[in-house]
């Protein structure tokens, strides 16, 4: 027996089709829902609910333009609050927030207790920058529906943007109680955990967000930031790249991708992404700041300054201190010192406690030659943050230039720095072979493995090390690589990059390499890693070249000097045990070997020319007074002073005025700015006699002068920094150029130019003496250095404490 169902009316077909469409839509089967909606509209083009359904579908799949068309038609058929509310969301997606606001207000006019509309209203208000109003709207939504997870999540985000992190966390936790994997709540909570330094927990929560919504660009980006902060750079780059795969035009993800690349010193690649971020969002403050920093790393200083200027314009006036700090730092690097000092002053007007600004202002002041002002600025930084180790280091270095502070002051200040470093509990060292005569692993730490004084003084030794006795590891703390770096790498057994690594990461690398003796080549200078030595990653630690006094770091066992730098009876000025090498503490390799020695220029000029190419900070008032006396005694004489900041007009005016006070006219003092190294070496041919400043004399500058045949008159004092030139002269047999008093200094300088023919003979004798000196003989010098390392090691394996000693010259080395 069979029967037939009565045929359905068109209205019934539409009704059932809509029921199935709505069910498919709710279950996420969007293709089926769309087919059914379109079928309904084919029968009844004015079906309000089908039009609305199609509008919502188009919005979901990223077609807000079509969504607006369908929703407008739906509203034309029925004045429904849901239609108006969703229309508002579409208008917001189309970046028309004021029209969106009107649509949502219409929804609320039709249904005043509509939680979804209050939630949408909050979204629009956030877009319009009305954060407090948005918070009130979200709170109204959650009051109307306490189980509304999305509204709690949006409320958490609004509180987060307002920096009310406690309230944000409370809202996050409420949202996650209701919906444990709510992506928006997980994202905000992950960001809060990151801000609180809980990076692993942050990543874990963000992973929950991404498990629930794999294409959630914001969560990928948040994850990238957390990974950057926890120094997982490669993973951070991958997370930022994933965010961009989900949303290609995402400025913040571009900024974070660039930050990861910059952390790997890939500044060229970082720049590409930052330029794109700025093009997408010119008012993105972080992008402009990072662009400025990246351009500075690439030495594109004028462009960097422009980027920081734009960043300042984008900042609120109360938060511009960071912008002026960044700008001042770049201006200092560009030797635009007057502008830099003004920028730092503006930063301190906004935030008098900006510790980095006080520190970097000190750097600019020191570059201007205003040493005491620089020391005061570093002191103010330390008053604000006594743990700020950069200011400790800068203050110590500046004190070396000053004749106000003696060795006792330097020791006390270094000890204060040592107290700051004494907060670390070193990790246990791995077991190692304690055979006293085995091959040793020596690690050198420096940011100056380049065409830099440290590079000039270390390369000869690296090349001459006896690889049967030692294995050499170089830990580079600077991304700069030049032709000199390549030579240093060539003569290193192992090259390690630690720039950007944390102290813990670098210490772990050194422990893993099982270094026996770790040697610092920076001290309290640029690119120092002294805090790394506080972790004691090697059983023996020493300070060698790079700095001119005690480090103050308790975990550094030895300081490698010589009996001229540190005469007997001076050990109490060092926290380290003093090791004295027999041939001095330097091993120099000339860079300009092709330059020839010429006759004294006074033979053709008819007048003598004195000069100094030393740091302007060494030109103390007492130095200027003494040099003025030399010029006074020889009215026809000229003085050449060369340093990078001599190109700054205000510096030139001040230096000329300093000499004018002692009766020396400006035309007698030739002030020269920076020039390429070969040109600078040629300029020594303009000098008859070089004058060593005090109490901070030359090292590299003295070597360069004497290599070019220019005698250097020096006045050694108690400070190690004043005795550098003396060490070279003693090895060369030219001790008579080192004097004991200011009167003798003037007399010796005048004596040298009084007999041009004798000066010519001396000039041509200097280079041969230089070449024959032990500090030019890499193998001879390095054998004594290795002997020092061996004695340190023997003492350690014998269970003895570090103790001062002198390295004796082996008969075969004499």
GROMACS .gro file of C-alpha atoms in nm, residues 316-622:
model
  307
  316UNK     CA    1   5.198   6.251   2.351
  317UNK     CA    2   5.386   6.541   2.511
  318UNK     CA    3   5.405   6.362   2.845
  319UNK     CA    4   5.571   6.057   2.688
  320UNK     CA    5   5.821   6.228   2.459
  321UNK     CA    6   6.120   6.172   2.687
  322UNK     CA    7   6.202   5.842   2.517
  323UNK     CA    8   6.184   6.005   2.175
  324UNK     CA    9   6.420   6.287   2.273
  325UNK     CA   10   6.650   6.030   2.433
  326UNK     CA   11   6.664   5.829   2.109
  327UNK     CA   12   6.713   6.143   1.902
  328UNK     CA   13   6.988   6.270   2.131
  329UNK     CA   14   7.168   5.937   2.116
  330UNK     CA   15   7.168   5.941   1.735
  331UNK     CA   16   7.277   6.305   1.724
  332UNK     CA   17   7.568   6.214   1.953
  333UNK     CA   18   7.670   5.933   1.719
  334UNK     CA   19   7.652   6.181   1.431
  335UNK     CA   20   7.876   6.423   1.632
  336UNK     CA   21   7.600   6.684   1.627
  337UNK     CA   22   7.673   6.740   1.992
  338UNK     CA   23   7.502   7.074   2.057
  339UNK     CA   24   7.176   6.941   1.916
  340UNK     CA   25   7.219   6.618   2.111
  341UNK     CA   26   7.264   6.804   2.439
  342UNK     CA   27   6.952   7.011   2.368
  343UNK     CA   28   6.754   6.696   2.291
  344UNK     CA   29   6.869   6.530   2.614
  345UNK     CA   30   6.782   6.847   2.807
  346UNK     CA   31   6.430   6.836   2.661
  347UNK     CA   32   6.395   6.471   2.765
  348UNK     CA   33   6.493   6.561   3.121
  349UNK     CA   34   6.244   6.848   3.129
  350UNK     CA   35   5.972   6.593   3.058
  351UNK     CA   36   6.113   6.320   3.283
  352UNK     CA   37   6.388   6.433   3.523
  353UNK     CA   38   6.440   6.073   3.633
  354UNK     CA   39   6.508   5.928   3.287
  355UNK     CA   40   6.824   5.744   3.384
  356UNK     CA   41   6.935   5.662   3.030
  357UNK     CA   42   6.918   6.028   2.935
  358UNK     CA   43   7.145   6.133   3.222
  359UNK     CA   44   7.391   5.865   3.111
  360UNK     CA   45   7.386   5.952   2.742
  361UNK     CA   46   7.399   6.323   2.816
  362UNK     CA   47   7.725   6.241   2.994
  363UNK     CA   48   7.852   6.074   2.676
  364UNK     CA   49   7.774   6.385   2.469
  365UNK     CA   50   7.933   6.614   2.726
  366UNK     CA   51   8.247   6.402   2.733
  367UNK     CA   52   8.266   6.413   2.354
  368UNK     CA   53   8.252   6.790   2.382
  369UNK     CA   54   8.543   6.779   2.625
  370UNK     CA   55   8.328   6.885   2.924
  371UNK     CA   56   8.465   6.610   3.147
  372UNK     CA   57   8.349   6.732   3.488
  373UNK     CA   58   7.998   6.798   3.357
  374UNK     CA   59   7.993   6.447   3.211
  375UNK     CA   60   8.099   6.294   3.544
  376UNK     CA   61   7.823   6.488   3.719
  377UNK     CA   62   7.569   6.360   3.467
  378UNK     CA   63   7.676   6.000   3.521
  379UNK     CA   64   7.649   6.062   3.894
  380UNK     CA   65   7.289   6.178   3.857
  381UNK     CA   66   7.208   5.860   3.665
  382UNK     CA   67   7.350   5.655   3.953
  383UNK     CA   68   7.156   5.857   4.211
  384UNK     CA   69   6.840   5.746   4.033
  385UNK     CA   70   6.950   5.386   3.972
  386UNK     CA   71   7.258   5.271   4.166
  387UNK     CA   72   7.245   4.940   3.974
  388UNK     CA   73   7.282   5.108   3.632
  389UNK     CA   74   7.614   4.957   3.535
  390UNK     CA   75   7.664   5.160   3.212
  391UNK     CA   76   7.677   5.481   3.416
  392UNK     CA   77   7.928   5.322   3.656
  393UNK     CA   78   8.152   5.231   3.362
  394UNK     CA   79   8.118   5.567   3.192
  395UNK     CA   80   8.189   5.753   3.514
  396UNK     CA   81   8.504   5.551   3.576
  397UNK     CA   82   8.631   5.610   3.225
  398UNK     CA   83   8.559   5.985   3.247
  399UNK     CA   84   8.743   6.003   3.579
  400UNK     CA   85   9.052   5.872   3.399
  401UNK     CA   86   9.052   6.187   3.185
  402UNK     CA   87   9.023   6.419   3.484
  403UNK     CA   88   9.311   6.554   3.690
  404UNK     CA   89   9.067   6.606   3.979
  405UNK     CA   90   9.056   6.234   4.064
  406UNK     CA   91   9.348   6.015   4.167
  407UNK     CA   92   9.402   5.642   4.196
  408UNK     CA   93   9.228   5.627   4.534
  409UNK     CA   94   8.914   5.781   4.381
  410UNK     CA   95   8.926   5.539   4.090
  411UNK     CA   96   8.963   5.244   4.324
  412UNK     CA   97   8.670   5.353   4.543
  413UNK     CA   98   8.445   5.405   4.240
  414UNK     CA   99   8.549   5.071   4.091
  415UNK     CA  100   8.472   4.898   4.421
  416UNK     CA  101   8.123   5.054   4.416
  417UNK     CA  102   8.076   4.904   4.071
  418UNK     CA  103   8.199   4.571   4.204
  419UNK     CA  104   7.929   4.576   4.470
  420UNK     CA  105   7.667   4.611   4.194
  421UNK     CA  106   7.820   4.313   4.012
  422UNK     CA  107   7.835   4.105   4.330
  423UNK     CA  108   7.465   4.014   4.314
  424UNK     CA  109   7.514   3.710   4.092
  425UNK     CA  110   7.548   3.354   4.218
  426UNK     CA  111   7.782   3.182   3.969
  427UNK     CA  112   7.677   2.841   3.841
  428UNK     CA  113   7.903   2.541   3.908
  429UNK     CA  114   8.170   2.483   3.645
  430UNK     CA  115   8.185   2.152   3.460
  431UNK     CA  116   8.463   1.913   3.565
  432UNK     CA  117   8.785   1.951   3.368
  433UNK     CA  118   9.133   1.805   3.333
  434UNK     CA  119   9.351   1.970   3.598
  435UNK     CA  120   9.684   1.868   3.450
  436UNK     CA  121   9.914   2.167   3.508
  437UNK     CA  122  10.089   2.148   3.168
  438UNK     CA  123   9.801   2.054   2.939
  439UNK     CA  124   9.684   2.270   2.649
  440UNK     CA  125   9.479   2.562   2.783
  441UNK     CA  126   9.160   2.710   2.644
  442UNK     CA  127   9.188   3.090   2.646
  443UNK     CA  128   8.879   3.304   2.585
  444UNK     CA  129   8.901   3.670   2.486
  445UNK     CA  130   8.591   3.890   2.531
  446UNK     CA  131   8.564   4.220   2.345
  447UNK     CA  132   8.336   4.442   2.140
  448UNK     CA  133   8.639   4.584   1.960
  449UNK     CA  134   8.769   4.301   1.743
  450UNK     CA  135   8.801   4.552   1.458
  451UNK     CA  136   9.007   4.847   1.332
  452UNK     CA  137   9.011   4.983   1.686
  453UNK     CA  138   9.295   5.026   1.939
  454UNK     CA  139   9.209   4.691   2.098
  455UNK     CA  140   9.221   4.525   1.758
  456UNK     CA  141   9.559   4.683   1.685
  457UNK     CA  142   9.699   4.557   2.016
  458UNK     CA  143   9.554   4.205   2.010
  459UNK     CA  144   9.604   4.080   1.655
  460UNK     CA  145   9.979   4.022   1.685
  461UNK     CA  146   9.926   3.803   1.992
  462UNK     CA  147   9.641   3.605   1.839
  463UNK     CA  148   9.858   3.527   1.540
  464UNK     CA  149  10.161   3.437   1.754
  465UNK     CA  150   9.990   3.212   2.011
  466UNK     CA  151  10.150   2.866   2.027
  467UNK     CA  152   9.862   2.638   1.929
  468UNK     CA  153  10.039   2.343   2.095
  469UNK     CA  154  10.003   2.526   2.426
  470UNK     CA  155   9.678   2.719   2.392
  471UNK     CA  156   9.349   2.706   2.203
  472UNK     CA  157   9.195   3.047   2.135
  473UNK     CA  158   8.827   3.141   2.160
  474UNK     CA  159   8.712   3.495   2.073
  475UNK     CA  160   8.375   3.614   2.208
  476UNK     CA  161   8.267   3.915   2.002
  477UNK     CA  162   8.027   4.163   2.157
  478UNK     CA  163   7.966   4.376   1.849
  479UNK     CA  164   7.811   4.301   1.510
  480UNK     CA  165   8.064   4.523   1.329
  481UNK     CA  166   8.283   4.326   1.090
  482UNK     CA  167   8.559   4.505   0.898
  483UNK     CA  168   8.882   4.398   0.730
  484UNK     CA  169   9.057   4.389   1.068
  485UNK     CA  170   8.783   4.169   1.215
  486UNK     CA  171   8.837   3.924   0.932
  487UNK     CA  172   9.207   3.904   1.020
  488UNK     CA  173   9.123   3.845   1.387
  489UNK     CA  174   8.874   3.572   1.294
  490UNK     CA  175   9.141   3.410   1.077
  491UNK     CA  176   9.376   3.388   1.375
  492UNK     CA  177   9.111   3.262   1.621
  493UNK     CA  178   9.056   2.890   1.666
  494UNK     CA  179   8.691   2.955   1.753
  495UNK     CA  180   8.477   3.264   1.689
  496UNK     CA  181   8.164   3.324   1.897
  497UNK     CA  182   7.907   3.602   1.867
  498UNK     CA  183   7.765   3.717   2.202
  499UNK     CA  184   7.626   4.055   2.096
  500UNK     CA  185   7.261   4.059   2.201
  501UNK     CA  186   7.297   3.749   2.418
  502UNK     CA  187   7.202   3.784   2.784
  503UNK     CA  188   7.470   3.747   3.047
  504UNK     CA  189   7.329   3.404   3.135
  505UNK     CA  190   7.332   3.294   2.770
  506UNK     CA  191   7.687   3.416   2.712
  507UNK     CA  192   7.807   3.260   3.038
  508UNK     CA  193   7.649   2.927   2.942
  509UNK     CA  194   7.823   2.942   2.603
  510UNK     CA  195   8.158   2.998   2.774
  511UNK     CA  196   8.097   2.720   3.026
  512UNK     CA  197   8.005   2.486   2.741
  513UNK     CA  198   8.333   2.574   2.569
  514UNK     CA  199   8.512   2.480   2.894
  515UNK     CA  200   8.727   2.792   2.889
  516UNK     CA  201   9.013   2.777   3.138
  517UNK     CA  202   9.112   3.145   3.139
  518UNK     CA  203   8.865   3.415   3.033
  519UNK     CA  204   9.025   3.750   2.947
  520UNK     CA  205   8.840   4.082   2.934
  521UNK     CA  206   8.952   4.330   2.667
  522UNK     CA  207   8.709   4.613   2.740
  523UNK     CA  208   8.690   4.700   3.109
  524UNK     CA  209   8.485   5.015   3.159
  525UNK     CA  210   8.471   5.113   2.790
  526UNK     CA  211   8.216   5.080   2.510
  527UNK     CA  212   8.067   4.736   2.444
  528UNK     CA  213   8.186   4.609   2.780
  529UNK     CA  214   8.061   4.274   2.908
  530UNK     CA  215   8.197   4.305   3.261
  531UNK     CA  216   7.862   4.187   3.406
  532UNK     CA  217   7.924   3.859   3.226
  533UNK     CA  218   8.239   3.808   3.434
  534UNK     CA  219   8.031   3.827   3.752
  535UNK     CA  220   7.885   3.489   3.647
  536UNK     CA  221   8.236   3.338   3.666
  537UNK     CA  222   8.196   3.115   3.360
  538UNK     CA  223   8.567   3.023   3.370
  539UNK     CA  224   8.779   2.915   3.669
  540UNK     CA  225   9.033   3.193   3.603
  541UNK     CA  226   8.941   3.541   3.485
  542UNK     CA  227   9.173   3.826   3.393
  543UNK     CA  228   9.169   4.184   3.265
  544UNK     CA  229   9.419   4.280   2.998
  545UNK     CA  230   9.411   4.562   2.739
  546UNK     CA  231   9.109   4.783   2.671
  547UNK     CA  232   9.096   4.970   3.002
  548UNK     CA  233   9.347   5.155   3.215
  549UNK     CA  234   9.286   5.050   3.572
  550UNK     CA  235   9.112   4.815   3.807
  551UNK     CA  236   8.772   4.680   3.707
  552UNK     CA  237   8.651   4.644   4.066
  553UNK     CA  238   8.488   4.311   3.975
  554UNK     CA  239   8.559   4.058   4.249
  555UNK     CA  240   8.539   3.761   4.018
  556UNK     CA  241   8.822   3.891   3.798
  557UNK     CA  242   9.132   3.735   3.949
  558UNK     CA  243   9.419   3.905   3.766
  559UNK     CA  244   9.507   4.224   3.581
  560UNK     CA  245   9.786   4.196   3.323
  561UNK     CA  246  10.019   4.496   3.332
  562UNK     CA  247  10.394   4.560   3.350
  563UNK     CA  248  10.639   4.724   3.591
  564UNK     CA  249  10.622   5.060   3.410
  565UNK     CA  250  10.242   5.078   3.404
  566UNK     CA  251  10.221   4.953   3.761
  567UNK     CA  252  10.552   5.013   3.943
  568UNK     CA  253  10.623   4.806   4.255
  569UNK     CA  254  10.420   4.929   4.549
  570UNK     CA  255  10.106   5.013   4.349
  571UNK     CA  256   9.923   4.680   4.386
  572UNK     CA  257   9.683   4.827   4.643
  573UNK     CA  258   9.516   5.030   4.368
  574UNK     CA  259   9.380   4.712   4.207
  575UNK     CA  260   9.113   4.470   4.325
  576UNK     CA  261   9.281   4.210   4.099
  577UNK     CA  262   9.620   4.048   4.156
  578UNK     CA  263   9.874   4.228   3.938
  579UNK     CA  264  10.067   4.025   3.682
  580UNK     CA  265  10.365   4.213   3.537
  581UNK     CA  266  10.489   4.122   3.190
  582UNK     CA  267  10.855   4.194   3.109
  583UNK     CA  268  10.805   4.371   2.775
  584UNK     CA  269  10.509   4.594   2.856
  585UNK     CA  270  10.139   4.516   2.836
  586UNK     CA  271  10.090   4.603   2.468
  587UNK     CA  272  10.175   4.419   2.148
  588UNK     CA  273  10.124   4.660   1.858
  589UNK     CA  274  10.086   4.598   1.487
  590UNK     CA  275  10.097   4.910   1.266
  591UNK     CA  276   9.807   4.945   1.028
  592UNK     CA  277   9.962   5.194   0.785
  593UNK     CA  278  10.274   4.995   0.700
  594UNK     CA  279  10.301   5.154   0.355
  595UNK     CA  280  10.343   5.506   0.490
  596UNK     CA  281  10.699   5.642   0.468
  597UNK     CA  282  10.876   5.862   0.722
  598UNK     CA  283  10.948   6.213   0.594
  599UNK     CA  284  11.180   6.489   0.715
  600UNK     CA  285  11.054   6.730   0.981
  601UNK     CA  286  10.810   6.974   0.819
  602UNK     CA  287  10.983   7.266   0.992
  603UNK     CA  288  11.269   7.225   0.742
  604UNK     CA  289  11.039   7.344   0.464
  605UNK     CA  290  10.792   7.550   0.668
  606UNK     CA  291  11.049   7.756   0.851
  607UNK     CA  292  10.859   7.718   1.178
  608UNK     CA  293  10.793   7.424   1.415
  609UNK     CA  294  10.456   7.249   1.442
  610UNK     CA  295  10.351   7.067   1.756
  611UNK     CA  296  10.042   6.851   1.768
  612UNK     CA  297   9.816   6.598   1.936
  613UNK     CA  298   9.558   6.369   1.780
  614UNK     CA  299   9.422   6.258   2.119
  615UNK     CA  300   9.064   6.256   2.248
  616UNK     CA  301   8.946   6.608   2.323
  617UNK     CA  302   8.853   6.497   2.675
  618UNK     CA  303   9.225   6.469   2.748
  619UNK     CA  304   9.275   6.842   2.688
  620UNK     CA  305   9.252   6.945   3.050
  621UNK     CA  306   9.302   7.312   3.148
  622UNK     CA  307   9.647   7.228   3.280
   0.00000   0.00000   0.00000
